[in-house]
Short mmCIF file of C-alpha atoms and ligand atoms in Angstrom, two decimals:
data_model
loop_
_atom_site.label_atom_id
_atom_site.label_comp_id
_atom_site.label_asym_id
_atom_site.label_seq_id
_atom_site.Cartn_x
_atom_site.Cartn_y
_atom_site.Cartn_z
CA MET A 1 14.40 -8.06 19.56
CA HIS A 2 11.54 -6.33 17.56
CA MET A 3 8.21 -7.58 18.50
CA ILE A 4 5.88 -7.14 15.47
CA THR A 5 2.30 -7.97 14.90
CA LEU A 6 1.64 -10.43 12.05
CA ILE A 7 -1.71 -11.01 10.43
CA PRO A 8 -1.46 -13.63 7.65
CA GLY A 9 -5.18 -12.89 6.34
CA ASP A 10 -6.88 -15.28 4.00
CA GLY A 11 -6.80 -16.37 0.34
CA ILE A 12 -3.13 -16.16 -0.70
CA GLY A 13 -2.43 -14.25 2.48
CA PRO A 14 -1.19 -17.18 4.46
CA GLU A 15 1.07 -18.44 1.65
CA VAL A 16 2.85 -15.07 1.01
CA THR A 17 3.06 -14.33 4.62
CA GLU A 18 4.91 -17.66 5.33
CA ALA A 19 7.13 -17.01 2.49
CA THR A 20 7.85 -13.64 3.70
CA ARG A 21 8.39 -14.58 7.39
CA ARG A 22 10.83 -17.25 6.41
CA VAL A 23 12.82 -14.66 4.05
CA ILE A 24 12.89 -12.12 6.97
CA GLU A 25 14.16 -14.86 9.41
CA ALA A 26 17.14 -15.49 7.03
CA THR A 27 18.06 -11.76 7.14
CA GLY A 28 19.09 -12.36 10.72
CA VAL A 29 16.95 -9.72 12.13
CA ALA A 30 15.57 -10.86 15.57
CA ILE A 31 11.88 -10.56 15.38
CA ALA A 32 9.31 -11.90 18.00
CA TRP A 33 6.26 -12.26 15.85
CA ASP A 34 2.85 -11.47 17.65
CA GLU A 35 0.55 -13.67 15.34
CA LEU A 36 -3.15 -13.00 15.25
CA ASN A 37 -5.65 -13.23 12.43
CA ALA A 38 -8.72 -11.47 11.20
CA GLY A 39 -11.34 -11.77 8.45
CA ALA A 40 -14.29 -13.95 7.83
CA GLY A 41 -12.16 -17.17 9.37
CA VAL A 42 -12.10 -15.81 13.00
CA ILE A 43 -15.84 -15.08 13.03
CA PRO A 44 -17.12 -18.48 14.40
CA GLU A 45 -14.36 -18.06 17.25
CA CYS A 46 -14.27 -14.50 17.88
CA GLY A 47 -17.85 -13.33 16.62
CA THR A 48 -16.35 -10.34 14.62
CA PRO A 49 -13.92 -10.28 11.63
CA LEU A 50 -11.77 -7.68 13.50
CA PRO A 51 -11.13 -8.82 16.93
CA ALA A 52 -10.10 -6.26 19.79
CA ALA A 53 -6.86 -8.20 20.35
CA VAL A 54 -5.62 -7.46 16.87
CA LEU A 55 -6.17 -3.72 17.52
CA GLU A 56 -4.54 -3.98 20.97
CA SER A 57 -1.56 -5.90 19.52
CA ILE A 58 -0.96 -3.29 16.66
CA ARG A 59 -1.31 -0.36 19.16
CA LYS A 60 1.13 -2.09 21.61
CA ASN A 61 3.77 -3.19 19.04
CA ARG A 62 3.38 -0.12 16.70
CA VAL A 63 4.53 -2.11 13.83
CA ALA A 64 2.36 -4.67 11.93
CA LEU A 65 2.76 -7.08 8.82
CA LYS A 66 -0.36 -8.08 7.26
CA GLY A 67 -1.53 -10.33 4.42
CA PRO A 68 -4.75 -9.49 2.37
CA ILE A 69 -8.18 -10.05 3.82
CA THR A 70 -11.17 -10.86 1.65
CA THR A 71 -14.13 -8.40 1.85
CA PRO A 72 -17.60 -9.71 1.00
CA VAL A 73 -18.96 -7.92 -1.90
CA GLY A 74 -22.32 -6.02 -1.82
CA THR A 75 -23.27 -7.49 1.67
CA GLY A 76 -21.83 -8.91 4.87
CA PHE A 77 -19.30 -7.24 6.89
CA ARG A 78 -17.42 -4.32 6.41
CA SER A 79 -14.16 -4.52 5.12
CA VAL A 80 -11.57 -5.51 7.85
CA ASN A 81 -8.90 -3.48 5.78
CA VAL A 82 -10.84 -0.35 5.95
CA SER A 83 -11.75 -0.77 9.66
CA LEU A 84 -8.31 -1.32 10.60
CA ARG A 85 -7.47 1.97 8.82
CA LYS A 86 -10.14 3.83 10.52
CA GLU A 87 -9.81 2.29 14.06
CA LEU A 88 -6.14 2.91 14.07
CA ASP A 89 -6.36 6.23 12.05
CA LEU A 90 -3.64 5.06 9.68
CA TYR A 91 -4.25 7.90 7.55
CA ALA A 92 -1.53 7.70 4.90
CA ASN A 93 -1.32 4.81 2.48
CA VAL A 94 2.17 4.90 0.92
CA ARG A 95 2.75 2.75 -2.15
CA PRO A 96 6.35 2.99 -3.79
CA CYS A 97 5.91 2.02 -7.38
CA LYS A 98 9.29 1.11 -9.00
CA THR A 99 10.62 -0.80 -11.90
CA TYR A 100 12.97 -3.93 -11.27
CA ALA A 101 15.11 -5.35 -14.02
CA GLY A 102 13.67 -8.70 -15.28
CA ILE A 103 9.96 -7.83 -14.58
CA PRO A 104 8.06 -7.69 -17.90
CA SER A 105 6.79 -4.09 -18.22
CA ARG A 106 6.68 -1.20 -20.90
CA TYR A 107 9.03 1.18 -18.91
CA THR A 108 12.45 0.70 -17.34
CA ASP A 109 12.97 3.61 -15.26
CA ILE A 110 9.74 4.10 -13.02
CA ASP A 111 10.24 5.24 -9.47
CA LEU A 112 7.28 7.07 -8.20
CA VAL A 113 5.30 6.97 -4.83
CA ILE A 114 1.59 7.19 -4.44
CA VAL A 115 0.44 8.70 -1.27
CA ARG A 116 -3.20 8.01 -0.78
CA GLU A 117 -5.45 9.51 1.85
CA ASN A 118 -6.85 6.46 3.88
CA THR A 119 -9.75 7.59 6.11
CA GLU A 120 -11.99 9.86 4.22
CA ASP A 121 -13.73 10.34 0.85
CA LEU A 122 -16.20 7.95 -0.47
CA TYR A 123 -14.41 5.12 1.33
CA ALA A 124 -15.94 6.48 4.49
CA GLY A 125 -18.62 4.06 3.40
CA ILE A 126 -21.66 6.45 4.43
CA GLU A 127 -24.21 4.94 1.85
CA HIS A 128 -28.14 4.34 2.04
CA MET A 129 -30.74 3.61 -0.33
CA VAL A 130 -33.07 6.13 -1.36
CA GLY A 131 -36.37 4.19 -1.72
CA ASP A 132 -35.99 0.80 -3.71
CA ASP A 133 -34.62 2.22 -6.73
CA ALA A 134 -31.81 4.81 -6.01
CA ALA A 135 -28.59 4.84 -3.68
CA GLU A 136 -26.69 7.63 -2.40
CA SER A 137 -23.02 7.87 -1.01
CA ILE A 138 -21.63 10.74 0.95
CA LYS A 139 -18.15 11.97 0.00
CA ILE A 140 -16.26 13.41 2.98
CA ILE A 141 -13.33 15.58 2.71
CA THR A 142 -11.98 17.77 5.67
CA ARG A 143 -9.52 20.38 5.88
CA LYS A 144 -7.79 18.44 8.74
CA GLY A 145 -7.62 15.19 6.80
CA SER A 146 -6.48 16.91 3.68
CA GLU A 147 -3.93 18.91 5.61
CA ARG A 148 -2.23 16.12 7.24
CA ILE A 149 -1.86 13.71 4.21
CA VAL A 150 -0.61 16.58 1.95
CA ARG A 151 1.83 17.47 4.54
CA TYR A 152 2.93 13.71 5.05
CA SER A 153 3.53 13.85 1.35
CA PHE A 154 5.88 17.02 1.34
CA GLU A 155 7.46 15.54 4.59
CA TYR A 156 8.05 12.31 2.85
CA ALA A 157 9.47 14.05 -0.47
CA VAL A 158 11.90 15.95 1.94
CA ARG A 159 12.99 12.88 3.92
CA GLU A 160 13.30 10.78 0.91
CA LYS A 161 14.89 13.36 -1.16
CA ARG A 162 12.25 13.52 -3.77
CA ARG A 163 11.91 16.52 -6.14
CA LYS A 164 8.33 16.90 -6.96
CA VAL A 165 4.85 16.50 -5.55
CA THR A 166 1.63 16.10 -7.85
CA VAL A 167 -1.78 16.53 -6.26
CA VAL A 168 -4.38 14.64 -8.01
CA HIS A 169 -8.11 15.75 -7.96
CA LYS A 170 -11.40 16.44 -9.95
CA ALA A 171 -11.92 19.79 -8.56
CA ASN A 172 -13.45 21.14 -11.85
CA ILE A 173 -16.46 18.75 -11.01
CA MET A 174 -16.44 18.29 -7.33
CA LYS A 175 -15.83 22.02 -6.62
CA CYS A 176 -16.51 21.59 -2.85
CA THR A 177 -14.92 18.25 -1.62
CA ASP A 178 -11.82 18.26 -4.17
CA GLY A 179 -11.81 21.78 -4.39
CA LEU A 180 -11.17 21.78 -0.54
CA PHE A 181 -8.34 19.20 -1.22
CA LEU A 182 -6.81 21.04 -3.93
CA SER A 183 -6.91 24.46 -1.86
CA VAL A 184 -5.41 22.92 1.10
CA ALA A 185 -2.67 21.24 -0.81
CA ARG A 186 -1.77 24.55 -2.47
CA ALA A 187 -1.46 26.27 0.81
CA VAL A 188 0.70 23.28 2.20
CA ALA A 189 2.79 23.36 -0.89
CA ALA A 190 3.73 27.05 -0.27
CA GLU A 191 5.58 26.11 2.81
CA TYR A 192 7.78 23.87 0.95
CA PRO A 193 9.57 25.91 -1.78
CA ALA A 194 12.36 23.37 -2.52
CA ILE A 195 9.79 20.80 -3.73
CA GLU A 196 8.31 21.33 -7.08
CA PHE A 197 4.47 21.22 -7.01
CA GLU A 198 1.81 20.75 -9.57
CA ASP A 199 -1.96 19.70 -9.72
CA MET A 200 -3.53 17.19 -12.15
CA LEU A 201 -7.03 16.10 -12.78
CA VAL A 202 -7.32 12.44 -12.16
CA ASP A 203 -8.62 11.53 -15.72
CA ALA A 204 -5.53 13.49 -17.24
CA MET A 205 -3.30 11.77 -14.62
CA CYS A 206 -4.44 8.22 -15.66
CA MET A 207 -3.60 8.96 -19.38
CA LYS A 208 -0.12 10.76 -18.66
CA LEU A 209 0.99 7.87 -16.27
CA VAL A 210 0.39 5.32 -18.93
CA GLN A 211 2.25 7.46 -21.60
CA THR A 212 4.87 9.32 -19.64
CA PRO A 213 5.09 7.66 -16.22
CA THR A 214 8.91 8.77 -15.56
CA GLN A 215 7.87 12.31 -15.25
CA TYR A 216 6.13 11.73 -12.00
CA ASP A 217 7.58 11.46 -8.39
CA VAL A 218 5.18 11.69 -5.47
CA LEU A 219 1.70 11.64 -6.10
CA VAL A 220 -0.97 12.80 -3.38
CA LEU A 221 -4.67 11.73 -3.83
CA PRO A 222 -8.00 11.32 -1.98
CA ASN A 223 -8.76 7.92 -0.91
CA LEU A 224 -10.82 6.47 -3.96
CA TYR A 225 -8.49 7.93 -6.56
CA GLY A 226 -5.70 6.73 -4.75
CA ASP A 227 -7.13 3.20 -4.70
CA ILE A 228 -7.55 3.07 -8.33
CA VAL A 229 -4.50 5.16 -9.39
CA SER A 230 -2.19 2.96 -7.41
CA ASP A 231 -3.20 -0.36 -9.19
CA LEU A 232 -3.01 1.55 -12.60
CA CYS A 233 0.70 2.16 -11.28
CA SER A 234 1.37 -1.28 -10.30
CA GLY A 235 0.29 -2.31 -13.63
CA LEU A 236 3.14 -0.13 -15.04
CA VAL A 237 5.75 -2.04 -12.84
CA GLY A 238 4.64 -5.54 -13.42
CA GLY A 239 1.33 -6.11 -11.90
CA LEU A 240 -0.23 -6.29 -8.30
CA GLY A 241 2.23 -9.25 -7.53
CA VAL A 242 5.13 -6.61 -7.03
CA ALA A 243 3.49 -3.69 -5.34
CA PRO A 244 4.28 -3.08 -1.72
CA GLY A 245 2.52 -0.75 0.52
CA VAL A 246 2.24 0.73 4.18
CA ASN A 247 -0.34 2.38 6.02
CA ILE A 248 0.91 5.09 8.59
CA GLY A 249 -0.79 6.55 11.50
CA LYS A 250 0.56 8.40 14.48
CA GLY A 251 3.34 6.35 15.71
CA LEU A 252 1.84 3.34 13.92
CA ALA A 253 2.86 1.52 10.74
CA LEU A 254 0.91 -1.51 9.13
CA PHE A 255 2.67 -2.96 6.13
CA GLU A 256 0.92 -4.82 3.52
CA PRO A 257 1.02 -5.72 -0.27
CA VAL A 258 -1.33 -3.56 -2.27
CA HIS A 259 -3.01 -6.69 -3.73
CA GLY A 260 -5.95 -8.64 -2.25
CA SER A 261 -6.42 -12.24 -1.30
CA ALA A 262 -6.68 -13.40 -4.95
CA PRO A 263 -9.20 -16.07 -4.58
CA ASP A 264 -8.40 -17.63 -7.98
CA LEU A 265 -4.92 -18.57 -6.75
CA ALA A 266 -5.32 -19.33 -3.10
CA GLY A 267 -4.19 -22.56 -1.87
CA LYS A 268 -2.12 -23.52 -5.07
CA ASN A 269 1.37 -22.17 -4.10
CA MET A 270 1.32 -20.03 -7.02
CA ALA A 271 0.99 -16.48 -5.79
CA ASN A 272 3.96 -13.95 -6.22
CA PRO A 273 5.05 -13.05 -2.78
CA THR A 274 7.24 -10.09 -4.10
CA ALA A 275 4.69 -7.44 -3.21
CA MET A 276 4.67 -8.89 0.54
CA LEU A 277 8.47 -9.48 0.54
CA LEU A 278 8.91 -5.49 -0.67
CA SER A 279 6.53 -4.47 2.13
CA ALA A 280 8.87 -6.23 4.45
CA VAL A 281 11.83 -4.20 3.08
CA LEU A 282 9.91 -1.01 3.81
CA MET A 283 9.17 -2.48 7.31
CA LEU A 284 12.87 -3.41 7.84
CA ARG A 285 13.66 0.22 6.93
CA HIS A 286 11.00 1.53 9.27
CA ILE A 287 12.46 -0.39 12.29
CA HIS A 288 16.09 0.91 11.36
CA GLU A 289 17.07 -2.48 9.92
CA SER A 290 18.49 -0.74 6.87
CA THR A 291 21.41 -3.23 6.34
CA ALA A 292 18.98 -6.03 6.22
CA ALA A 293 16.52 -4.21 4.33
CA ASP A 294 19.21 -3.58 1.50
CA ARG A 295 20.33 -7.08 1.44
CA LEU A 296 16.71 -8.38 1.11
CA GLU A 297 15.80 -5.91 -1.51
CA ALA A 298 18.94 -6.75 -3.55
CA ALA A 299 18.29 -10.27 -3.17
CA ILE A 300 14.82 -9.90 -4.40
CA ALA A 301 16.32 -7.93 -7.39
CA ALA A 302 18.61 -10.45 -8.27
CA VAL A 303 15.94 -13.25 -8.35
CA LEU A 304 13.82 -11.06 -10.40
CA LYS A 305 16.74 -10.15 -12.99
CA GLU A 306 17.49 -13.86 -13.40
CA GLY A 307 14.07 -14.79 -13.96
CA LYS A 308 14.32 -18.52 -13.46
CA ASP A 309 12.69 -18.54 -10.12
CA VAL A 310 9.77 -16.41 -10.42
CA THR A 311 6.11 -16.98 -10.35
CA SER A 312 3.62 -17.37 -13.28
CA ASP A 313 2.27 -13.75 -13.33
CA LEU A 314 5.99 -12.73 -14.24
CA GLY A 315 6.29 -15.43 -16.61
CA GLY A 316 7.92 -17.98 -14.66
CA ARG A 317 7.06 -21.39 -13.49
CA ALA A 318 8.13 -21.07 -9.89
CA SER A 319 6.04 -21.76 -6.86
CA THR A 320 5.68 -19.13 -4.09
CA SER A 321 7.91 -21.20 -1.74
CA ARG A 322 10.52 -21.91 -4.34
CA TYR A 323 10.77 -18.13 -5.17
CA ALA A 324 11.19 -17.57 -1.40
CA ASP A 325 13.96 -20.33 -1.25
CA ALA A 326 15.72 -18.43 -4.18
CA VAL A 327 15.58 -15.25 -2.38
CA ILE A 328 16.90 -16.85 0.82
CA ALA A 329 19.73 -18.30 -1.31
CA LYS A 330 20.78 -14.96 -2.61
CA MET A 331 21.24 -13.48 0.91
CA LYS A 332 23.82 -16.33 1.90
P1 NAI B 1 -6.77 -9.15 -6.20
O1 NAI B 1 -5.49 -8.15 -5.78
O2 NAI B 1 -6.83 -10.14 -5.11
O3 NAI B 1 -6.64 -9.88 -7.46
C1 NAI B 1 -6.74 -9.14 -8.77
C2 NAI B 1 -5.83 -9.72 -9.71
O4 NAI B 1 -4.40 -9.81 -9.44
C3 NAI B 1 -6.20 -11.46 -9.78
O5 NAI B 1 -6.08 -11.93 -11.08
C4 NAI B 1 -5.07 -12.09 -8.90
O6 NAI B 1 -4.88 -13.42 -9.26
C5 NAI B 1 -3.83 -11.13 -9.32
N1 NAI B 1 -3.03 -11.12 -8.08
C6 NAI B 1 -3.15 -10.61 -6.91
N2 NAI B 1 -2.26 -10.62 -6.19
C7 NAI B 1 -1.22 -11.67 -6.54
C8 NAI B 1 -0.03 -12.14 -6.45
N3 NAI B 1 0.46 -11.87 -5.22
N4 NAI B 1 0.54 -12.87 -7.05
C9 NAI B 1 -0.01 -13.05 -8.46
N5 NAI B 1 -1.24 -12.58 -8.93
C10 NAI B 1 -1.88 -11.66 -8.04
O7 NAI B 1 -8.13 -8.23 -6.33
P2 NAI B 1 -9.53 -8.84 -6.09
O8 NAI B 1 -9.98 -9.80 -6.79
O9 NAI B 1 -10.47 -7.46 -6.54
O10 NAI B 1 -9.89 -8.79 -4.67
C11 NAI B 1 -10.04 -10.23 -4.17
C12 NAI B 1 -10.18 -9.98 -2.53
O11 NAI B 1 -9.25 -9.29 -1.93
C13 NAI B 1 -11.44 -9.13 -2.34
O12 NAI B 1 -12.37 -9.68 -1.31
C14 NAI B 1 -10.98 -7.75 -1.99
O13 NAI B 1 -11.82 -7.13 -1.19
C15 NAI B 1 -10.03 -8.04 -1.00
N6 NAI B 1 -8.82 -7.20 -1.03
C16 NAI B 1 -8.10 -6.86 -0.12
C17 NAI B 1 -7.07 -6.13 0.17
C18 NAI B 1 -6.34 -6.02 1.63
O14 NAI B 1 -6.42 -6.89 2.32
N7 NAI B 1 -5.52 -4.92 1.61
C19 NAI B 1 -6.67 -5.05 -0.86
C20 NAI B 1 -7.48 -5.33 -2.19
C21 NAI B 1 -8.59 -6.41 -2.24
#
């Protein structure tokens, strides 16, 4: 029996989480869910959007599955998602990006992985007003933070039998911060001669990803570029509704879709649960339930290929729950 923390989140979170929980149950893998929530909805009861019990549960169980959580814009509490990553030192955000037959997209053979640094950069949120009419934000890049994320990317490439790592930066302009990231990346790359290594300016990278995405394999990026470029990549393979992810720390793994809480779809049973289901596939592999993971991924791929039970973002008319039912039926 696996003990796993489950955080449904808000917006479309509870809907895609419920669909995913049902589908995982149908794989037959025995999981005891430790269900807790975070976000604006728990503030009245807990006095904070990120209760200590949530952090304790993840630390204890070491594996968590999480739905998206809304962050107020401009004012209000700090992003719960960012706080979770900081508090638990979940330093690597891994976002596989792969085409599945049946999903409308410009390309048919993309299979790349974004490795986003998750704790530093402008995302450290060190900002202040300078008088009333100017604002400053501090970009933090450390040798230690850069080393561990680049090393993680190379170790990932070796483990997953990938051929190339591309480090993405803007070191021509940000000579100190991105310059440090790049020089550390070069030093780490030298330790992995069997893996091809290249570096690319983030602006050029965006153009090349749109034009020739199949050239790329593993991309490693500082936090903010990783955030933006991973959404670009999800657009290449069918959109945010199909992009899974995991946040990795020392002995900890928190699985979550790339997308947010999609307030425009919340409560309508319309959201695409694929991103969360594929996050569950990654989670099953992580807990060494590879047979169940393969069965689940094959069932998702079959439903996508058939195209008759998919959600509206993929051109279909099915609800979130009907899509989940179709995946369950394919596993029988
Ligand atoms: P979003 O990802 O929620 O939505 C962007 C667009 O993609 C919307 O048009 C939405 O309908 C669509 N979309 C997203 N997920 C979908 C799905 N599963 N099926 C079909 N369509 C889907 O991004 P947005 O609007 O920028 O953020 C909304 C809220 O979510 C914000 O408060 C943001 O801070 C939060 N957020 C939370 C994340 C997390 O919990 N890890 C990650 C990203 C955003």
